XYZ file of C-alpha atoms in Angstrom:
564
model
C 0.000 0.000 0.000
C 1.190 3.535 -0.730
C 0.802 6.442 1.682
C -2.466 7.632 0.149
C -4.115 4.249 0.714
C -4.047 3.209 -2.946
C -2.595 -0.045 -4.231
C -0.363 1.442 -6.899
C 2.659 -0.646 -7.826
C 5.988 0.985 -6.881
C 8.070 1.804 -9.955
C 10.781 -0.620 -8.801
C 8.248 -3.466 -8.978
C 6.682 -2.571 -12.349
C 6.855 -5.619 -14.630
C 5.987 -6.765 -18.123
C 5.706 -10.267 -19.566
C 8.382 -10.646 -22.222
C 10.463 -13.242 -23.998
C 14.000 -13.783 -22.725
C 16.726 -15.912 -24.311
C 20.032 -16.959 -22.819
C 22.787 -16.390 -25.364
C 26.091 -18.145 -25.869
C 29.239 -16.324 -24.793
C 30.788 -13.922 -27.300
C 33.396 -11.194 -27.046
C 30.924 -8.476 -28.034
C 27.145 -8.049 -27.909
C 27.046 -7.349 -31.648
C 28.058 -10.930 -32.297
C 24.699 -11.976 -30.812
C 22.685 -10.076 -33.431
C 21.330 -11.810 -36.546
C 23.713 -11.496 -39.482
C 20.999 -10.086 -41.763
C 20.657 -7.125 -39.379
C 24.387 -6.513 -38.996
C 24.776 -6.629 -42.794
C 21.695 -4.467 -43.453
C 22.554 -1.942 -46.156
C 19.063 -0.481 -46.472
C 19.003 0.765 -42.877
C 15.783 -1.072 -42.051
C 17.067 -1.642 -38.550
C 18.535 0.667 -35.918
C 21.362 -0.575 -33.691
C 22.143 1.534 -30.627
C 24.664 1.185 -27.825
C 22.683 1.911 -24.659
C 22.903 1.365 -20.925
C 20.450 -0.401 -18.620
C 21.419 1.197 -15.353
C 25.109 0.421 -14.983
C 25.038 -2.370 -17.573
C 26.167 -1.787 -21.181
C 23.558 -3.053 -23.650
C 22.686 -3.142 -27.332
C 19.227 -2.155 -28.572
C 18.104 -3.361 -31.992
C 14.808 -2.075 -33.370
C 12.910 -2.158 -36.611
C 9.527 -1.659 -38.198
C 7.830 -3.574 -40.980
C 6.610 -1.845 -44.111
C 3.181 -0.279 -43.984
C 0.464 -2.638 -45.182
C -3.327 -2.988 -45.044
C -4.965 -4.228 -41.864
C -5.666 -7.912 -42.445
C -9.370 -7.911 -41.562
C -10.270 -4.934 -43.777
C -10.530 -7.244 -46.807
C -13.437 -9.023 -45.092
C -15.188 -5.676 -44.502
C -14.631 -4.722 -48.147
C -15.998 -8.088 -49.348
C -19.102 -7.771 -47.159
C -19.933 -4.076 -47.612
C -17.963 -2.782 -50.565
C -16.391 -0.183 -48.276
C -12.599 0.140 -48.338
C -11.664 1.482 -44.921
C -8.104 2.177 -46.030
C -6.665 1.293 -42.642
C -2.980 0.440 -42.580
C -0.702 -1.053 -39.986
C 2.923 -1.773 -39.281
C 4.683 -4.062 -36.821
C 7.295 -2.555 -34.526
C 9.858 -4.899 -32.976
C 12.913 -4.695 -30.767
C 15.505 -6.817 -29.012
C 17.641 -5.722 -26.078
C 20.965 -7.539 -25.634
C 22.805 -7.246 -22.345
C 25.325 -9.109 -20.243
C 24.606 -9.584 -16.552
C 27.812 -10.672 -14.819
C 29.054 -13.514 -17.044
C 25.715 -14.383 -18.681
C 24.313 -12.784 -21.840
C 20.581 -12.391 -22.405
C 18.323 -11.121 -25.182
C 14.923 -9.644 -24.335
C 12.546 -9.483 -27.306
C 9.437 -7.449 -28.050
C 6.987 -7.798 -30.929
C 8.724 -9.809 -33.655
C 12.079 -9.128 -32.017
C 12.547 -12.877 -31.531
C 13.882 -12.802 -35.094
C 16.741 -10.482 -34.143
C 19.079 -12.772 -32.118
C 21.509 -14.834 -34.176
C 20.201 -18.422 -34.313
C 23.571 -20.062 -33.770
C 24.153 -17.952 -30.632
C 20.870 -18.805 -28.865
C 21.335 -21.271 -26.013
C 18.247 -23.350 -26.771
C 18.544 -25.386 -23.586
C 17.722 -22.374 -21.402
C 13.948 -22.833 -21.381
C 14.189 -26.520 -20.536
C 16.922 -25.868 -17.961
C 14.505 -23.542 -16.163
C 11.480 -25.813 -16.620
C 13.032 -28.922 -15.059
C 14.036 -26.919 -11.972
C 11.032 -24.652 -11.441
C 7.865 -26.215 -12.862
C 5.505 -28.389 -10.854
C 5.090 -31.733 -12.713
C 1.452 -31.825 -11.572
C 0.724 -28.368 -12.983
C 1.840 -28.733 -16.604
C -0.786 -27.173 -18.882
C 0.679 -27.563 -22.352
C 3.442 -29.568 -23.949
C 4.957 -29.904 -27.423
C 6.976 -33.045 -28.055
C 8.609 -35.114 -30.776
C 8.674 -38.908 -30.554
C 12.272 -40.022 -31.068
C 11.766 -42.855 -33.535
C 11.725 -43.043 -37.280
C 8.033 -42.193 -36.922
C 9.060 -38.747 -35.636
C 5.558 -37.703 -34.602
C 4.888 -34.199 -33.335
C 2.253 -33.826 -30.626
C 1.037 -30.584 -29.083
C -1.309 -31.224 -26.181
C -3.172 -28.908 -23.838
C -4.795 -29.649 -20.494
C -6.550 -26.395 -19.483
C -6.911 -27.368 -15.833
C -3.281 -28.402 -15.477
C -3.717 -32.115 -14.732
C -0.015 -32.780 -14.547
C 2.787 -33.923 -16.809
C 1.806 -37.558 -16.727
C -1.662 -36.746 -18.076
C 0.151 -36.325 -21.387
C 1.341 -39.932 -21.382
C 4.885 -38.954 -20.442
C 6.371 -41.301 -17.915
C 9.880 -42.563 -18.483
C 9.899 -41.795 -22.142
C 11.770 -41.690 -25.389
C 10.683 -38.316 -26.542
C 12.017 -34.862 -27.219
C 10.140 -32.106 -25.396
C 10.415 -28.674 -26.999
C 7.901 -26.533 -25.100
C 6.330 -26.681 -21.642
C 3.795 -24.347 -20.085
C 2.921 -24.654 -16.416
C 3.091 -23.259 -12.913
C 6.170 -22.895 -10.733
C 6.284 -25.427 -7.899
C 5.065 -24.009 -4.574
C 8.287 -25.025 -2.807
C 10.461 -22.991 -5.178
C 11.355 -19.483 -4.046
C 12.181 -17.264 -7.007
C 13.209 -13.706 -6.161
C 11.561 -11.837 -9.039
C 9.996 -8.374 -8.997
C 6.700 -9.895 -10.173
C 6.691 -12.370 -7.283
C 7.469 -9.612 -4.788
C 4.665 -7.569 -6.309
C 1.995 -10.288 -6.509
C 3.172 -12.957 -4.093
C 1.138 -11.601 -1.199
C -2.131 -12.463 -2.961
C -3.935 -15.633 -1.908
C -3.429 -18.638 -4.228
C -0.747 -16.764 -6.180
C 1.277 -18.890 -8.590
C 3.752 -17.928 -11.289
C 3.133 -19.382 -14.766
C 5.989 -19.887 -17.224
C 6.152 -20.708 -20.918
C 9.390 -22.592 -21.514
C 10.729 -23.242 -25.009
C 14.002 -22.123 -26.572
C 13.662 -19.244 -24.139
C 11.164 -18.119 -21.494
C 8.024 -16.048 -21.636
C 7.961 -14.528 -18.178
C 7.115 -11.248 -16.377
C 10.316 -9.293 -15.669
C 11.046 -5.926 -14.140
C 11.055 -2.918 -16.446
C 13.274 -0.752 -14.235
C 17.027 -1.168 -14.681
C 17.669 -2.358 -11.141
C 14.724 -4.779 -11.000
C 15.529 -6.237 -14.448
C 19.173 -6.946 -13.602
C 18.045 -8.450 -10.294
C 15.492 -10.672 -12.086
C 18.041 -11.907 -14.637
C 20.502 -12.718 -11.843
C 17.718 -14.669 -10.106
C 17.186 -16.757 -13.268
C 20.924 -17.372 -13.544
C 21.041 -18.539 -9.918
C 17.992 -20.770 -10.414
C 19.696 -22.663 -13.242
C 23.080 -22.783 -11.495
C 21.946 -23.659 -7.973
C 18.498 -25.284 -7.888
C 18.298 -29.077 -8.239
C 16.519 -30.700 -11.172
C 13.104 -32.136 -10.263
C 13.503 -35.926 -10.353
C 10.204 -36.350 -12.187
C 11.262 -33.912 -14.920
C 14.817 -35.196 -15.322
C 13.934 -37.470 -18.319
C 13.003 -34.403 -20.351
C 16.717 -33.616 -20.695
C 17.728 -36.971 -22.131
C 17.156 -36.069 -25.790
C 17.877 -32.719 -27.454
C 17.242 -31.609 -31.022
C 20.133 -29.928 -32.811
C 18.785 -26.570 -34.096
C 18.677 -26.050 -37.887
C 21.327 -23.316 -37.883
C 23.690 -24.870 -35.356
C 27.262 -25.066 -36.645
C 27.408 -28.679 -35.416
C 24.975 -29.805 -38.116
C 27.613 -29.354 -40.801
C 29.995 -31.576 -38.832
C 27.283 -34.201 -38.340
C 26.245 -34.107 -41.996
C 29.868 -34.730 -42.963
C 30.112 -37.641 -40.493
C 26.913 -39.195 -41.900
C 28.303 -38.876 -45.426
C 31.480 -40.657 -44.317
C 29.449 -43.489 -42.758
C 27.458 -43.894 -45.947
C 30.575 -44.003 -48.106
C 32.724 -46.052 -45.712
C 30.761 -47.883 -42.963
C 32.665 -48.137 -39.699
C 30.879 -49.440 -36.594
C 33.480 -47.667 -34.464
C 32.303 -44.268 -35.729
C 28.597 -45.021 -35.914
C 25.994 -46.634 -38.120
C 23.843 -45.767 -41.126
C 20.636 -47.510 -42.125
C 17.336 -47.294 -43.974
C 14.369 -45.813 -42.094
C 10.744 -45.110 -43.004
C 9.820 -41.389 -43.205
C 7.168 -40.174 -40.767
C 4.347 -39.934 -43.286
C 4.704 -43.624 -44.232
C 4.174 -45.038 -40.766
C 0.389 -45.104 -40.626
C -0.205 -46.992 -43.846
C 0.425 -50.459 -45.290
C 3.881 -51.875 -45.983
C 5.760 -50.449 -48.968
C 6.075 -52.978 -51.795
C 7.875 -50.812 -54.354
C 10.252 -47.858 -54.109
C 10.676 -45.442 -57.005
C 12.555 -42.180 -57.324
C 16.027 -40.841 -57.890
C 19.196 -39.807 -56.112
C 20.980 -37.283 -58.263
C 21.005 -38.842 -61.734
C 20.597 -42.402 -60.402
C 17.154 -43.950 -60.839
C 15.577 -45.945 -57.978
C 13.068 -48.716 -58.818
C 13.192 -51.649 -56.405
C 11.065 -53.808 -54.122
C 13.629 -53.533 -51.288
C 15.346 -50.232 -50.542
C 18.840 -50.704 -49.086
C 21.835 -48.544 -48.225
C 23.423 -49.714 -51.473
C 20.850 -47.683 -53.421
C 21.751 -44.526 -51.492
C 25.470 -45.244 -51.826
C 25.196 -45.719 -55.584
C 23.309 -42.466 -55.966
C 25.971 -40.378 -54.232
C 29.055 -42.369 -55.229
C 30.187 -39.854 -57.860
C 29.690 -36.881 -55.540
C 32.210 -35.558 -53.057
C 31.533 -36.055 -49.305
C 30.638 -32.374 -48.974
C 27.749 -32.843 -51.413
C 26.394 -36.182 -50.173
C 23.829 -35.000 -47.618
C 22.762 -32.091 -49.825
C 22.156 -34.481 -52.721
C 20.028 -36.742 -50.528
C 18.005 -33.748 -49.292
C 17.245 -32.619 -52.850
C 16.466 -36.110 -54.211
C 13.166 -37.947 -53.776
C 11.915 -41.483 -53.209
C 8.276 -42.609 -53.216
C 6.737 -45.787 -51.801
C 3.933 -47.786 -53.457
C 1.645 -50.601 -52.292
C 1.297 -53.938 -54.084
C -1.337 -52.459 -56.426
C 0.955 -49.621 -57.493
C -0.764 -46.893 -55.470
C 1.345 -44.244 -53.775
C 1.388 -44.593 -49.993
C 2.863 -41.259 -48.961
C 3.993 -39.320 -51.995
C 7.532 -38.222 -52.791
C 9.785 -37.709 -49.779
C 13.347 -36.396 -49.603
C 15.773 -39.295 -49.918
C 17.476 -38.130 -46.712
C 14.295 -38.990 -44.803
C 14.710 -42.630 -45.903
C 18.077 -42.744 -44.131
C 18.925 -42.936 -40.450
C 22.384 -42.523 -38.960
C 24.046 -42.633 -35.571
C 27.319 -40.754 -35.062
C 29.301 -41.673 -31.976
C 32.274 -39.822 -30.544
C 33.989 -39.846 -27.144
C 32.263 -36.542 -26.374
C 28.798 -37.003 -27.895
C 26.252 -39.297 -29.540
C 23.859 -38.020 -32.224
C 21.230 -39.646 -34.422
C 19.705 -38.570 -37.731
C 15.998 -39.398 -38.073
C 13.525 -38.020 -40.607
C 16.051 -35.413 -41.705
C 16.699 -34.042 -38.195
C 19.674 -34.437 -35.868
C 19.232 -35.263 -32.171
C 21.735 -35.338 -29.319
C 21.381 -38.450 -27.158
C 22.389 -38.415 -23.501
C 23.837 -41.399 -21.657
C 20.800 -41.609 -19.386
C 18.600 -41.978 -22.457
C 20.813 -44.824 -23.705
C 20.594 -46.520 -20.292
C 16.820 -46.047 -20.304
C 16.497 -47.591 -23.777
C 18.668 -50.562 -22.777
C 16.522 -51.213 -19.719
C 13.181 -50.960 -21.558
C 14.417 -53.180 -24.415
C 15.672 -55.827 -21.971
C 12.336 -55.793 -20.139
C 10.411 -56.144 -23.400
C 12.469 -59.148 -24.519
C 12.162 -60.729 -21.073
C 8.373 -60.387 -21.188
C 7.639 -63.280 -23.544
C 4.189 -64.746 -24.253
C 3.287 -68.168 -22.739
C 3.249 -69.699 -26.232
C 5.766 -70.080 -29.058
C 5.585 -69.840 -32.834
C 6.931 -72.431 -35.285
C 10.240 -71.904 -37.114
C 10.064 -69.462 -40.015
C 11.544 -71.904 -42.500
C 8.925 -74.546 -41.652
C 6.341 -72.554 -43.630
C 5.713 -73.206 -47.358
C 7.918 -71.337 -49.815
C 6.741 -69.206 -52.727
C 7.673 -69.687 -56.400
C 11.002 -67.931 -55.773
C 11.847 -70.366 -52.978
C 11.355 -67.808 -50.189
C 9.189 -67.895 -47.081
C 7.226 -64.652 -47.257
C 5.304 -63.094 -44.388
C 1.830 -63.844 -45.774
C 2.598 -67.544 -46.225
C 4.030 -67.761 -42.723
C 0.959 -66.171 -41.151
C -1.396 -68.551 -42.955
C 0.846 -71.472 -41.996
C 0.653 -70.574 -38.298
C -3.143 -70.230 -38.389
C -3.533 -73.553 -40.233
C -1.189 -75.327 -37.824
C -2.560 -73.904 -34.551
C -6.281 -73.116 -34.115
C -5.480 -70.624 -31.336
C -4.312 -68.200 -34.056
C -6.554 -66.399 -36.541
C -4.906 -64.951 -39.663
C -5.904 -61.322 -40.249
C -2.969 -60.426 -42.507
C -3.868 -57.580 -44.934
C -7.335 -57.148 -43.402
C -7.335 -53.349 -43.382
C -9.452 -51.176 -41.117
C -10.258 -47.798 -42.702
C -11.055 -44.823 -40.482
C -11.263 -41.065 -40.831
C -7.766 -40.769 -39.374
C -6.412 -43.651 -41.494
C -8.334 -43.487 -44.800
C -5.828 -45.809 -46.513
C -6.431 -48.353 -43.779
C -4.237 -49.996 -41.159
C -3.584 -53.593 -40.115
C -4.919 -54.360 -36.658
C -2.615 -57.397 -36.590
C -1.193 -60.201 -38.708
C -2.440 -62.844 -36.280
C -5.011 -62.738 -33.500
C -3.299 -64.869 -30.883
C -4.231 -66.824 -27.757
C -6.018 -64.653 -25.231
C -6.956 -62.375 -28.161
C -3.655 -60.501 -28.215
C -2.653 -58.659 -31.388
C 0.383 -60.318 -33.002
C 2.456 -58.356 -35.534
C 4.920 -60.478 -37.511
C 8.094 -59.486 -39.370
C 11.260 -61.022 -40.848
C 14.474 -58.973 -40.745
C 18.177 -59.247 -41.524
C 21.208 -57.005 -41.703
C 20.215 -56.351 -45.323
C 16.827 -54.880 -44.411
C 18.250 -52.866 -41.507
C 16.121 -50.962 -39.024
C 13.388 -49.752 -41.348
C 11.134 -52.794 -41.341
C 11.321 -53.164 -37.555
C 10.719 -49.465 -36.956
C 7.697 -49.790 -39.240
C 6.543 -52.918 -37.399
C 6.743 -51.220 -34.003
C 4.908 -48.160 -35.318
C 2.214 -50.332 -36.951
C 1.529 -52.062 -33.663
C 1.326 -48.722 -31.894
C -1.056 -47.299 -34.518
C -3.250 -50.398 -34.177
C -3.548 -50.149 -30.396
C -4.134 -46.388 -30.421
C -6.813 -46.734 -33.111
C -8.563 -49.692 -31.495
C -9.048 -47.807 -28.236
C -11.716 -45.884 -30.190
C -15.003 -47.745 -29.710
C -16.246 -47.291 -33.283
C -12.976 -48.616 -34.720
C -12.999 -51.495 -32.245
C -16.535 -52.455 -33.341
C -15.333 -52.566 -36.956
C -12.474 -54.826 -35.886
C -14.917 -57.156 -34.120
C -16.924 -57.399 -37.365
C -13.802 -58.397 -39.329
C -13.000 -61.101 -36.774
C -16.632 -62.258 -36.824
C -16.496 -62.799 -40.572
C -13.957 -65.565 -39.921
C -14.880 -66.792 -36.437
C -18.096 -65.635 -34.743
C -17.247 -67.366 -31.467
C -13.876 -65.607 -31.331
C -15.524 -62.242 -32.048
C -17.893 -62.639 -29.099
C -14.912 -63.222 -26.781
C -13.002 -60.075 -27.777
C -14.152 -57.745 -25.040
C -13.926 -53.980 -25.516
C -10.202 -53.291 -26.187
C -6.973 -55.072 -27.211
C -5.863 -57.610 -24.612
C -2.191 -57.124 -25.465
C 0.356 -56.587 -28.240
C 3.040 -59.059 -29.315
C 5.846 -58.312 -31.742
C 6.875 -61.622 -33.350
C 10.229 -61.260 -35.131
C 12.460 -63.603 -37.105
C 16.018 -62.531 -37.835
C 17.461 -64.665 -40.605
C 21.179 -63.891 -40.336
C 21.793 -64.153 -36.573
C 19.896 -64.788 -33.305
C 17.675 -61.914 -32.253
C 18.149 -60.524 -28.745
C 18.475 -57.025 -27.221
C 22.108 -56.760 -28.307
C 21.329 -57.555 -31.973
C 18.302 -55.275 -32.268
C 19.133 -52.530 -34.753
C 20.063 -49.159 -33.255
C 17.232 -47.163 -34.809
C 14.605 -49.801 -34.126
C 15.420 -49.640 -30.412
C 14.008 -46.138 -29.966
C 10.888 -47.078 -31.922
C 10.283 -50.054 -29.607
C 10.773 -47.862 -26.533
C 8.314 -45.305 -27.888
C 5.740 -48.079 -28.422
C 6.404 -49.508 -24.958
C 5.892 -46.151 -23.251
C 2.658 -45.414 -25.092
C 1.236 -48.876 -24.435
C 1.997 -48.414 -20.747
C -0.234 -45.331 -20.712
C -3.092 -47.494 -22.045
C -2.241 -50.276 -19.571
C -1.922 -52.736 -22.479
C 0.886 -55.293 -22.054
C 3.685 -55.517 -24.624
C 5.583 -58.742 -25.319
C 8.272 -59.848 -27.773
C 8.286 -63.321 -29.351
C 11.422 -64.419 -31.190
C 10.562 -66.674 -34.142
C 13.267 -69.337 -34.591
């Protein structure tokens, strides 16, 4: 309260919600500014050396060209009246160094002004895992780290907690979190001093590459607030329940490291060396919801692709005549398309790079390339994957499947998946063959396979044969197919359609199905060596973990059956 009885906020506590980014260390503040602004010859931007109290700072400002107000076109269309209103967007970014830490505060579209390669994109997550209450997460944006590479953005308006999003121990990359600061955390900010006396007060944060947070707008209060954020990251412990969010980190598009990683991937493609990493074939994200690809067509550079089995050799041949510095670029600009057995496109043309996965290992780091993006993998993530994979392989069904080579061969002398599935169903009445019985829904108009076999206890059994020649792609696709099936069949309408399909073959079995999948079994035959956790392909491991985590949220058991 002020002396006159009013509740005016003292100037030292005046605040404004703004975006703040932690910047990487540079010798000068100008090195933090986007190159296009520094090199601006048309003087669209103003760069001023200023002071924020005792702190030297750099203020960058600009204004967009004058243009019509967006909604006036609707008025003109409805009434014939041209209001003639115009607008412009003013933006600014304030760069300053507080002690040894550099920050950028942005206003309007000023988030475009910091140099991408100088933004410390871990800042938002570093704050989130220390300050946010896991039970008060309102919104989350995440990428599944598998060749499926799904992007999910979920919102829980009431803040039902992090685990309401299906995130337990997980194999996912979290990019943005919005929630409330934990009640036990004491953060010495001007806004908290101003508002903290109110009943039920809580501070909400939006955490991404940076923070969206109320900060002081007086020099002294701002520097104090930024020091408080620095201390929070340096001194506060990470919340144990949020620790897994730091296991996987996406390498930003403009990070200088990407060029190094691209070069390493090119080397692995040209000269495979398990000591430096691994390269393999992977399905692009858009191909994961549909049927299996039966034909691949496209090109890499001048090399034509037309094959029923895409392998690394096709990629290697396409880039063989190019130098290592052009390999990844050539894959990005080339296209491959997948077709079903009737010659219909399953996902359209996709950059050839998205059909490749790579893992680059080094004493100091481990990175993977999936769906055209690079990710940094922490040791705790690797340990987590190893544990989940071991548990999945240890959780075997109470039945076994016959040897793969016991099934009839086709005209080419091979045992193909369809023949094996029919062989199992003919040999053992506990199994019902549903191979290629597609369920079409609004979400999956091309249809998806609920399972290859409906097994004992009415579990969904997905079957696949793999070898070192096929690599990770078919297993990653198998794991994603099983996940799509379970997620889709939790919808009652889709489940009823599945029951009808089963009833067409076995009415008694259909009546026993219940209301949801009883379990999911991945049945895998590896033709070139025994299959166990140590021989599961690198890129398929993350896909299996992603499936395991999601199934756990539905409380549907996952098992692995190794076909001899």
